[in-house]
Short mmCIF file of C-alpha atoms in Angstrom, two decimals:
data_model
loop_
_atom_site.label_atom_id
_atom_site.label_comp_id
_atom_site.label_asym_id
_atom_site.label_seq_id
_atom_site.Cartn_x
_atom_site.Cartn_y
_atom_site.Cartn_z
CA MET W 1 92.83 122.95 76.14
CA ASN W 2 94.29 123.84 80.02
CA ILE W 3 97.66 125.78 79.53
CA PHE W 4 99.88 123.07 81.42
CA LEU W 5 98.73 120.70 78.77
CA GLU W 6 99.47 123.16 76.09
CA ASN W 7 103.24 123.70 77.39
CA MET W 8 103.18 119.69 77.43
CA LEU W 9 102.99 119.19 73.98
CA LEU W 10 104.87 122.12 73.02
CA ARG W 11 108.04 119.92 74.63
CA TYR W 12 106.25 116.14 73.74
CA PRO W 13 104.41 116.83 71.07
CA SER W 14 104.05 112.89 70.62
CA LEU W 15 102.16 112.76 74.01
CA LYS W 16 99.26 114.51 71.96
CA ILE W 17 96.95 110.84 71.67
CA CYS W 18 97.79 110.72 75.94
CA VAL W 19 95.61 113.91 76.44
CA GLY W 20 92.02 113.00 76.67
CA ASP W 21 93.25 110.23 79.56
CA ILE W 22 94.80 113.30 80.83
CA GLU W 23 92.04 115.00 81.21
CA LYS W 24 89.87 112.13 82.44
CA ALA W 25 92.43 111.30 85.03
CA PHE W 26 92.65 114.95 86.63
CA ASP W 27 89.21 115.33 86.73
CA LEU W 28 89.16 111.77 88.98
CA CYS W 29 91.75 113.07 91.37
CA CYS W 30 89.81 116.89 91.53
CA GLN W 31 86.91 114.73 92.63
CA ALA W 32 88.69 112.51 95.04
CA PHE W 33 90.66 115.81 96.57
CA THR W 34 87.38 117.57 96.34
CA ASN W 35 85.81 114.91 98.82
CA ASN W 36 88.83 114.86 101.02
CA ASP W 37 89.73 111.33 99.73
CA VAL W 38 93.30 110.42 99.13
CA LEU W 39 95.35 109.75 96.25
CA PHE W 40 97.83 106.64 96.29
CA THR W 41 100.66 105.99 94.01
CA CYS W 42 102.64 102.74 93.53
CA GLY W 43 105.60 101.33 90.91
CA ASN W 44 108.71 99.22 90.96
CA GLY W 45 112.49 100.10 90.29
CA GLY W 46 112.40 103.73 88.57
CA SER W 47 108.48 103.84 88.86
CA ALA W 48 108.98 103.48 92.40
CA SER W 49 110.63 106.76 92.20
CA ASP W 50 108.23 107.96 90.15
CA ALA W 51 105.39 106.92 92.67
CA ASP W 52 107.51 108.95 95.22
CA HIS W 53 107.79 112.00 93.05
CA ILE W 54 103.98 112.77 92.43
CA CYS W 55 103.66 112.54 96.08
CA GLY W 56 106.36 114.98 96.68
CA GLU W 57 104.47 117.62 94.01
CA LEU W 58 101.55 117.07 95.43
CA LEU W 59 101.98 117.17 99.39
CA LYS W 60 103.51 120.80 98.92
CA GLY W 61 103.84 123.91 97.09
CA PHE W 62 105.28 123.05 93.46
CA LEU W 63 105.03 126.27 91.86
CA LEU W 64 102.90 127.87 93.88
CA LYS W 65 103.56 128.58 97.71
CA ARG W 66 100.29 127.53 98.95
CA GLU W 67 100.09 129.34 102.53
CA ILE W 68 98.10 127.72 104.87
CA PRO W 69 94.89 129.93 105.64
CA GLU W 70 95.33 132.87 107.91
CA ASP W 71 92.92 132.03 110.97
CA VAL W 72 95.11 128.81 111.44
CA LYS W 73 98.65 131.12 111.35
CA GLU W 74 96.44 133.04 114.26
CA GLU W 75 95.86 129.80 116.09
CA PHE W 76 99.84 128.80 115.85
CA VAL W 77 100.49 132.27 117.05
CA GLU W 78 98.47 132.31 119.85
CA ARG W 79 99.09 128.99 120.72
CA PHE W 80 103.29 128.82 120.39
CA SER W 81 104.15 132.57 120.20
CA GLU W 82 107.52 133.03 118.15
CA GLU W 83 107.36 129.08 117.52
CA GLY W 84 104.23 129.28 116.42
CA GLU W 85 105.08 132.02 113.99
CA PHE W 86 108.27 130.61 112.68
CA ILE W 87 105.94 127.51 111.99
CA SER W 88 102.93 128.90 110.22
CA GLU W 89 105.18 131.03 107.98
CA ARG W 90 106.57 127.85 106.72
CA LEU W 91 104.10 125.56 106.17
CA GLN W 92 102.04 124.74 103.25
CA ARG W 93 98.83 123.26 101.87
CA GLY W 94 99.00 119.95 100.25
CA LEU W 95 96.65 117.01 99.08
CA LYS W 96 96.73 114.01 100.28
CA ALA W 97 99.11 111.68 98.27
CA VAL W 98 100.43 108.68 99.85
CA SER W 99 103.02 106.60 97.94
CA LEU W 100 102.49 102.86 99.09
CA THR W 101 106.29 102.43 98.08
CA GLY W 102 107.18 103.98 101.15
CA HIS W 103 106.71 101.63 103.85
CA PRO W 104 110.05 99.17 103.82
CA ALA W 105 109.17 97.63 106.93
CA LEU W 106 105.85 96.31 105.86
CA SER W 107 106.57 95.84 102.60
CA THR W 108 109.74 93.53 103.53
CA ALA W 109 107.59 91.64 106.12
CA PHE W 110 104.79 91.19 104.06
CA ALA W 111 106.83 89.72 101.04
CA ASN W 112 109.39 87.63 103.36
CA ASP W 113 106.21 86.36 105.67
CA VAL W 114 102.86 85.95 103.54
CA GLU W 115 103.34 86.86 99.41
CA ALA W 116 105.55 89.39 97.82
CA SER W 117 103.19 90.00 94.74
CA LEU W 118 100.82 91.79 97.31
CA ILE W 119 102.76 94.13 99.33
CA PHE W 120 100.58 96.93 97.53
CA ALA W 121 97.40 95.00 97.38
CA GLN W 122 97.96 94.63 101.26
CA GLN W 123 98.11 97.93 101.78
CA MET W 124 95.45 99.08 99.60
CA TYR W 125 93.11 96.85 101.49
CA ALA W 126 94.08 98.29 104.60
CA LEU W 127 94.22 102.07 103.67
CA GLY W 128 91.97 102.30 100.90
CA ASN W 129 88.46 103.69 100.84
CA LYS W 130 85.24 104.22 98.28
CA GLY W 131 85.93 107.65 96.79
CA ASP W 132 90.24 106.94 96.89
CA VAL W 133 91.84 106.97 93.69
CA VAL W 134 95.69 105.18 93.13
CA ILE W 135 97.79 105.59 90.19
CA GLY W 136 100.20 102.62 89.36
CA LEU W 137 103.14 103.11 87.46
CA SER W 138 104.13 100.26 84.82
CA THR W 139 106.20 100.60 82.30
CA SER W 140 104.73 97.02 80.67
CA GLY W 141 101.46 97.12 82.21
CA ASN W 142 102.24 93.51 83.26
CA ALA W 143 103.61 94.20 86.85
CA ASP W 144 102.02 91.69 89.16
CA ASN W 145 101.92 93.97 92.31
CA ILE W 146 99.94 96.70 90.37
CA TYR W 147 97.55 94.16 88.85
CA LYS W 148 96.82 92.42 92.38
CA CYS W 149 96.87 96.14 93.63
CA PHE W 150 93.97 97.30 90.89
CA GLN W 151 91.92 93.98 91.70
CA VAL W 152 91.74 94.86 95.38
CA ALA W 153 90.71 98.66 94.37
CA ALA W 154 88.19 97.51 92.55
CA VAL W 155 86.61 95.68 95.30
CA LYS W 156 87.22 98.51 97.66
CA GLY W 157 85.74 101.18 95.64
CA VAL W 158 88.78 102.72 94.43
CA LYS W 159 89.60 104.06 91.28
CA THR W 160 92.44 102.95 89.66
CA ILE W 161 94.66 105.15 87.12
CA LEU W 162 97.50 103.22 85.12
CA LEU W 163 100.19 105.02 83.54
CA THR W 164 102.11 102.59 81.16
CA GLY W 165 103.69 102.27 77.44
CA ARG W 166 103.38 99.51 74.76
CA ASP W 167 99.86 98.11 74.63
CA GLY W 168 98.68 98.61 78.24
CA GLY W 169 99.39 95.16 79.49
CA LYS W 170 96.67 93.11 81.86
CA CYS W 171 97.00 96.38 84.26
CA GLY W 172 95.49 97.82 81.35
CA LYS W 173 92.32 95.82 81.13
CA ILE W 174 91.34 96.54 84.20
CA ALA W 175 92.25 100.17 85.16
CA ASP W 176 89.72 102.70 85.10
CA ILE W 177 91.69 105.06 82.91
CA SER W 178 95.05 103.81 81.00
CA ILE W 179 97.65 106.36 80.05
CA ILE W 180 100.01 104.76 77.54
CA VAL W 181 102.56 106.66 76.00
CA PRO W 182 103.74 105.89 72.81
CA GLU W 183 107.13 103.90 72.98
CA GLU W 184 108.02 100.48 73.93
CA GLU W 185 111.35 100.47 75.43
CA THR W 186 111.37 100.80 79.27
CA TYR W 187 113.44 104.12 79.81
CA LYS W 188 111.69 105.74 77.14
CA ILE W 189 108.27 105.08 78.72
CA GLN W 190 109.63 105.94 82.11
CA GLU W 191 110.93 109.55 80.13
CA LEU W 192 107.59 110.64 78.93
CA HIS W 193 105.94 109.74 82.24
CA LEU W 194 107.58 112.54 84.24
CA PRO W 195 106.08 115.07 81.67
CA ILE W 196 102.84 113.54 81.77
CA TYR W 197 102.32 113.28 86.20
CA HIS W 198 104.05 116.66 86.29
CA THR W 199 101.30 118.33 84.05
CA LEU W 200 98.80 116.74 86.13
CA CYS W 201 100.36 117.96 89.16
CA LEU W 202 100.30 121.52 87.63
CA MET W 203 96.88 121.11 87.02
CA LEU W 204 95.79 119.76 90.39
CA GLU W 205 97.74 122.82 91.90
CA ASP W 206 96.44 124.98 89.82
CA TYR W 207 92.63 124.16 90.62
CA PHE W 208 93.08 123.94 94.14
CA TYR W 209 95.57 127.10 94.89
CA GLY W 210 95.59 129.10 91.75
CA GLN W 211 93.61 132.30 91.56
CA LYS W 212 90.09 131.56 90.59
#
């Protein structure tokens, strides 16, 4: 078992039942990032913050510094001298991750002018491509905007990962992978989502940027 999964289980033994699905999610994300595809995230309320959090861990260093390649550093210095050196010493490599919660002008306009339940679906239709992946967070699994986003993703050839609790809800019935934590109350479900996506991000960082 992956060392990060082992560490997660030491702290949260109740998540043992989720390990197989976390490994499947990891494989799906690895395939997408290897092919230069995009991981999207979405959620509501506290889960919207989690969606942003996931992207924050992937777009920059988490535990590792992820220095940019030396030839890119040299080009910065060649083009911009000391300013280029300043930039190149601080930039970090990142994995392509986009939170669909992060476009308030679009979301509020679409909710007001067209249909609120389609705010994630519209972005998925405009941005998603075959090979991409979307992680939807819904504690009940019944968030209608996540459900409609997953429906659009299916048509677009985008793979879907659900982070949820309870029985997985209607989103769990159409998701490619459902990671269902063993809790019923919303805040307890959210408390268990964090160690799962932290572990997933750590596994991805280690795979792409760790010492081989």
